[in-house]
Amino acid sequence: RMSILEYNGAAIIAMAGKDCVAIAADTRLGVQAQTVACDFRKVFKMNDRLFVGLGGLATDVQTVDQLLKFRQNLYELREERQMSPKVFSNVLSNILYEKRFGPYFIEPIVAGLDENNKPFLSGMDLIGAPVYTDDFVVTGTATGNMYGMCETLYKPDMEPEELFETLSQALLASVDRDALSGWGAVVHIITKDGVTSRELKARQD
Amino acid sequence: SAYSFSLTTFSRTGKLLQIEYALNAVANGRTSLGIAAKDGVVIATDKKLASSLVDVGNVSKVEAVGEAAGGGSGMVYSGVGPDYRVLVRNARKSAQTYYRQYREPKPISQLVKSTASLMQEYTQSGGVRPFGVSLLMAGLDADGTPKLFQVDPSGAYFGWKATAIGKNYLNAKAFLEKRYQEDMELEDAVHTALLTLREGFEGEMTAHNIEVGVVSKTDGKFRVLTPEQVQDYLDEAT
C-alpha cells in the first residue's frame, strides 16, 4: 500500500525566466495503478499574474483550490487590491499549518509575477513549510526525475519561448519514467502582457 | 457577559442614547488632533495632568500600533482613558495576526475597519456599554498614501485631511480649516498641529504636557516624539 500522497499521482514544475514565469503539470488522475481521467486540472489561475499548482490527493487539490479562492475573494473585497504572490504563498502556508495534526495531503507550488513584474516562485510541504527559489520548484510523484531534468536543462533569464521549450522537455522526460504521472500535460507561460496556455502532445501511457 | 440583551436600545425618536452619552464623554475629554500631510501624518494631544505630582512619563496617550508587524500605524484618543487601552490592545493584536497570515503590515484602512467593527459590537452586544472614546488613527495605507481616520463610539469612521476631537474641537477644526493646504509637508503639519493645540490650551503649553506622534512616508514607521524633539518644534515656533 503506497503513501496517501501518491494515491492519485501528479507531476508539476514551475520555472522562472526573464520577467516571466511558467508552470506546467500533467493531467492524469489515477486510483493507484488504474488511470481514471486524463484531463484532470492541477494548476489553477488565481489571477492573470498568479498561478498555484497543487499536487497530491485529488480531493484535497480541489478543496484547497476552493479555499484559496475564498480567501482571495474576501481579501480583494476588503482591501480593494490584488493579492501579491508573496502574500498568497503565506496565506496558503497558514491554511496548511492550521491543519497541522490532520493535514491536507497536498504539496503545492506557487508561481507568479510580483508588483514589479519580477518572477516569484515558492513551494511548500503538506504542513506549510515554505521554500523560496529563483530558478524552479517541483512537486508530485516524480520529483526525483523532475529535479534531475530541471537541474540539467535550466538556465537563468530565459525568454518566454525558450522557457516554454525547456519546461516542457523537463516535464515530459520526467513523467515518462513515472507510472503515476503523465497521460497529457498543460503549460502556462505568464508575462506582464498576459498568459499563454498550451496542451502538450504527450505519451498516453 | 451573562446578559443576553443589549443595553443600548432605540429611543422613540430613533436615537441610541448610550452612543450620544458616549459622545458627550468624548466631548469632555482632552483635545486631540491630527493632520494628514502629503508625505506623512501627525497626531497630537493635550496631556494635562491633574497635579504636578503626577509622574508624567508613565502616562501614554499616543500609541504605536503596527510597529512590530513592519507597519507604521499609531493612534490617539479623546475620552475615557481605560476604554482606550482596550482598543489599543485589540488593534495591536489585530495588526500582529494580520502579519502572521499575510507577511505584510496591516494597512491603516483595514485596522480602522477592524477597530470600528469592534466598537460597533459594543453597541449591540448583551450587557456591555459603548467605548467612551473617539480615536484618531494615523498611518500609511496599502499604497503608501498617508491617511488619518476618526473612529467614534458608534463604530462610524471617517477619513480626514485634518481634524480635532475632544474639548474645544469646534474652534480647533475652524483653525485647522484656515491653515490646511493640500500639498502641506509633514514638517509644516507638525507646526500647524502645535499651533492649533496651543490655541485652546489652558495655561502654558510645554513639551511635557502634550504628546505628539508622527509617521513619515520616508521610513514608514510611527514614532512618538520625545519631549526633547517636541521642545525643538516648540522652539522653532517662537
Tab-separated table of C-alpha atoms in Angstrom, chain A:
chain	number	residue	atom	x	y	z
A	1	ARG	CA	0.000	0.000	0.000
A	2	MET	CA	1.598	3.297	-1.057
A	3	SER	CA	1.620	6.717	0.615
A	4	ILE	CA	-1.575	8.795	0.528
A	5	LEU	CA	0.337	11.500	-1.344
A	6	GLU	CA	0.903	9.006	-4.192
A	7	TYR	CA	-2.691	7.755	-4.412
A	8	ASN	CA	-3.732	9.881	-7.390
A	9	GLY	CA	-0.394	10.817	-8.993
A	10	ALA	CA	0.896	14.182	-10.188
A	11	ALA	CA	3.892	15.982	-11.700
A	12	ILE	CA	4.102	19.777	-11.545
A	13	ILE	CA	7.011	22.119	-12.281
A	14	ALA	CA	7.296	25.927	-12.209
A	15	MET	CA	10.269	27.829	-13.643
A	16	ALA	CA	11.421	31.443	-13.673
A	17	GLY	CA	12.605	33.244	-16.782
A	18	LYS	CA	13.405	36.843	-17.693
A	19	ASP	CA	10.439	38.850	-16.356
A	20	CYS	CA	8.271	35.783	-16.821
A	21	VAL	CA	7.309	32.537	-15.089
A	22	ALA	CA	5.932	29.285	-16.423
A	23	ILE	CA	4.087	26.463	-14.674
A	24	ALA	CA	3.323	23.056	-16.142
A	25	ALA	CA	1.518	19.943	-14.896
A	26	ASP	CA	0.478	16.518	-16.097
A	27	THR	CA	-3.237	15.826	-16.418
A	28	ARG	CA	-3.540	12.228	-15.159
A	29	LEU	CA	-5.989	11.267	-12.459
A	30	GLY	CA	-5.442	7.729	-11.206
A	31	VAL	CA	-6.677	5.485	-8.432
A	32	GLN	CA	-3.378	3.811	-7.600
A	33	ALA	CA	-2.464	1.864	-10.741
A	34	GLN	CA	-5.742	2.418	-12.633
A	35	THR	CA	-5.931	5.599	-14.741
A	36	VAL	CA	-9.342	7.191	-14.381
A	37	ALA	CA	-9.054	10.533	-16.224
A	38	CYS	CA	-6.561	12.284	-18.499
A	39	ASP	CA	-7.971	15.795	-18.229
A	40	PHE	CA	-7.637	16.483	-14.508
A	41	ARG	CA	-6.580	20.087	-13.724
A	42	LYS	CA	-3.913	20.541	-11.068
A	43	VAL	CA	-2.790	24.090	-11.898
A	44	PHE	CA	-5.189	26.895	-11.022
A	45	LYS	CA	-5.161	30.502	-12.153
A	46	MET	CA	-5.799	32.814	-9.193
A	47	ASN	CA	-5.386	35.920	-11.335
A	48	ASP	CA	-3.563	36.949	-14.524
A	49	ARG	CA	-0.250	37.018	-12.668
A	50	LEU	CA	-0.640	34.271	-10.062
A	51	PHE	CA	-0.889	30.521	-10.513
A	52	VAL	CA	-0.848	27.719	-7.986
A	53	GLY	CA	-0.027	24.091	-8.698
A	54	LEU	CA	-1.460	21.532	-6.276
A	55	GLY	CA	-0.007	18.034	-6.271
A	56	GLY	CA	-1.238	15.222	-4.034
A	57	LEU	CA	-4.598	13.757	-3.035
A	58	ALA	CA	-7.108	14.875	-5.673
A	59	THR	CA	-9.954	15.673	-3.278
A	60	ASP	CA	-7.667	17.966	-1.290
A	61	VAL	CA	-6.379	19.521	-4.540
A	62	GLN	CA	-9.916	20.618	-5.353
A	63	THR	CA	-10.836	21.613	-1.796
A	64	VAL	CA	-7.717	23.724	-1.272
A	65	ASP	CA	-8.280	25.421	-4.622
A	66	GLN	CA	-11.772	26.390	-3.413
A	67	LEU	CA	-10.444	27.566	-0.034
A	68	LEU	CA	-7.775	29.687	-1.685
A	69	LYS	CA	-10.322	31.294	-3.971
A	70	PHE	CA	-12.488	32.036	-0.923
A	71	ARG	CA	-9.637	33.706	0.944
A	72	GLN	CA	-8.507	35.623	-2.124
A	73	ASN	CA	-12.007	36.918	-2.876
A	74	LEU	CA	-12.523	38.191	0.674
A	75	TYR	CA	-9.100	39.853	0.653
A	76	GLU	CA	-9.791	41.629	-2.644
A	77	LEU	CA	-13.220	42.812	-1.483
A	78	ARG	CA	-11.898	44.129	1.843
A	79	GLU	CA	-8.597	45.570	0.706
A	80	GLU	CA	-9.660	46.720	-2.750
A	81	ARG	CA	-6.399	45.430	-4.202
A	82	GLN	CA	-4.960	42.228	-5.600
A	83	MET	CA	-3.064	39.717	-3.512
A	84	SER	CA	0.633	39.643	-4.320
A	85	PRO	CA	2.281	36.215	-4.837
A	86	LYS	CA	4.274	36.527	-1.607
A	87	VAL	CA	1.140	37.223	0.419
A	88	PHE	CA	-0.747	34.434	-1.353
A	89	SER	CA	2.042	31.988	-0.582
A	90	ASN	CA	1.834	32.934	3.065
A	91	VAL	CA	-1.942	32.528	3.165
A	92	LEU	CA	-1.546	29.039	1.719
A	93	SER	CA	1.139	28.204	4.271
A	94	ASN	CA	-1.177	29.449	7.025
A	95	ILE	CA	-4.120	27.358	5.756
A	96	LEU	CA	-1.960	24.233	5.717
A	97	TYR	CA	-0.466	24.744	9.170
A	98	GLU	CA	-3.894	25.299	10.698
A	99	LYS	CA	-4.434	21.616	9.884
A	100	ARG	CA	-1.083	20.625	11.371
A	101	PHE	CA	-2.400	17.477	13.081
A	102	GLY	CA	-4.774	16.388	10.327
A	103	PRO	CA	-3.282	17.946	7.185
A	104	TYR	CA	-4.431	18.412	3.643
A	105	PHE	CA	-2.477	15.846	1.612
A	106	ILE	CA	-1.110	18.278	-0.921
A	107	GLU	CA	2.303	19.741	-1.626
A	108	PRO	CA	1.730	22.968	-3.539
A	109	ILE	CA	3.863	25.282	-5.645
A	110	VAL	CA	3.146	28.972	-6.255
A	111	ALA	CA	4.282	30.823	-9.372
A	112	GLY	CA	3.603	34.448	-10.215
A	113	LEU	CA	4.820	37.938	-11.037
A	114	ASP	CA	5.137	40.437	-8.197
A	115	GLU	CA	4.183	44.141	-8.274
A	116	ASN	CA	7.360	44.920	-10.241
A	117	ASN	CA	6.738	42.108	-12.743
A	118	LYS	CA	9.608	40.117	-11.269
A	119	PRO	CA	9.183	36.317	-11.065
A	120	PHE	CA	8.085	34.783	-7.761
A	121	LEU	CA	8.350	31.042	-7.002
A	122	SER	CA	7.650	29.112	-3.853
A	123	GLY	CA	6.961	25.553	-2.819
A	124	MET	CA	5.896	24.018	0.456
A	125	ASP	CA	5.254	20.713	2.190
A	126	LEU	CA	1.866	19.484	3.340
A	127	ILE	CA	2.077	21.399	6.627
A	128	GLY	CA	3.093	24.692	5.081
A	129	ALA	CA	6.880	24.840	5.412
A	130	PRO	CA	7.817	27.197	2.577
A	131	VAL	CA	10.842	27.343	0.337
A	132	TYR	CA	11.546	30.314	-1.943
A	133	THR	CA	13.707	29.885	-5.032
A	134	ASP	CA	14.653	31.963	-8.020
A	135	ASP	CA	15.046	29.112	-10.531
A	136	PHE	CA	12.485	26.286	-10.299
A	137	VAL	CA	10.164	24.387	-7.952
A	138	VAL	CA	8.740	20.884	-8.405
A	139	THR	CA	6.136	18.703	-6.723
A	140	GLY	CA	4.361	15.384	-7.260
A	141	THR	CA	5.201	11.715	-7.607
A	142	ALA	CA	8.179	12.154	-9.960
A	143	THR	CA	10.157	14.780	-8.063
A	144	GLY	CA	13.392	12.800	-8.333
A	145	ASN	CA	13.108	12.788	-12.124
A	146	MET	CA	11.996	16.438	-12.246
A	147	TYR	CA	14.843	17.715	-10.082
A	148	GLY	CA	17.323	15.926	-12.327
A	149	MET	CA	15.791	17.287	-15.521
A	150	CYS	CA	15.482	20.855	-14.217
A	151	GLU	CA	18.975	20.969	-12.784
A	152	THR	CA	20.320	19.849	-16.156
A	153	LEU	CA	18.182	21.865	-18.547
A	154	TYR	CA	17.642	25.086	-16.583
A	155	LYS	CA	19.451	28.330	-17.197
A	156	PRO	CA	18.562	31.775	-15.823
A	157	ASP	CA	16.920	34.644	-17.728
A	158	MET	CA	15.264	32.629	-20.479
A	159	GLU	CA	12.788	34.442	-22.715
A	160	PRO	CA	9.182	33.107	-22.703
A	161	GLU	CA	9.596	30.979	-25.857
A	162	GLU	CA	12.758	29.256	-24.626
A	163	LEU	CA	11.283	28.885	-21.132
A	164	PHE	CA	8.315	27.069	-22.646
A	165	GLU	CA	10.573	24.621	-24.520
A	166	THR	CA	12.790	23.945	-21.510
A	167	LEU	CA	9.913	23.453	-19.084
A	168	SER	CA	8.012	21.181	-21.492
A	169	GLN	CA	11.030	18.941	-22.118
A	170	ALA	CA	11.816	18.743	-18.391
A	171	LEU	CA	8.239	17.695	-17.563
A	172	LEU	CA	7.757	15.231	-20.421
A	173	ALA	CA	11.010	13.379	-19.782
A	174	SER	CA	10.225	13.185	-16.042
A	175	VAL	CA	6.690	11.764	-16.332
A	176	ASP	CA	7.647	9.160	-18.933
A	177	ARG	CA	9.639	7.286	-16.300
A	178	ASP	CA	6.898	7.561	-13.645
A	179	ALA	CA	3.911	5.207	-13.721
A	180	LEU	CA	1.637	7.523	-11.751
A	181	SER	CA	2.007	10.743	-13.782
A	182	GLY	CA	1.669	11.679	-17.411
A	183	TRP	CA	-1.299	10.950	-19.698
A	184	GLY	CA	-1.196	14.521	-21.053
A	185	ALA	CA	0.253	17.843	-19.902
A	186	VAL	CA	-0.599	21.548	-19.868
A	187	VAL	CA	1.831	24.517	-19.738
A	188	HIS	CA	1.089	28.157	-18.801
A	189	ILE	CA	3.528	30.982	-19.619
A	190	ILE	CA	2.949	34.155	-17.599
A	191	THR	CA	4.342	37.533	-18.633
A	192	LYS	CA	3.297	41.078	-17.775
A	193	ASP	CA	1.350	41.142	-21.053
A	194	GLY	CA	-0.742	38.056	-20.292
A	195	VAL	CA	-0.910	34.285	-20.080
A	196	THR	CA	-0.390	31.738	-22.865
A	197	SER	CA	-1.622	28.206	-22.169
A	198	ARG	CA	-0.782	25.212	-24.303
A	199	GLU	CA	-1.540	21.496	-24.129
A	200	LEU	CA	1.416	19.230	-24.815
A	201	LYS	CA	1.218	16.195	-27.062
A	202	ALA	CA	2.402	13.515	-24.648
A	203	ARG	CA	2.657	9.742	-24.450
A	204	GLN	CA	-0.726	8.323	-23.450
A	205	ASP	CA	0.619	5.527	-21.321
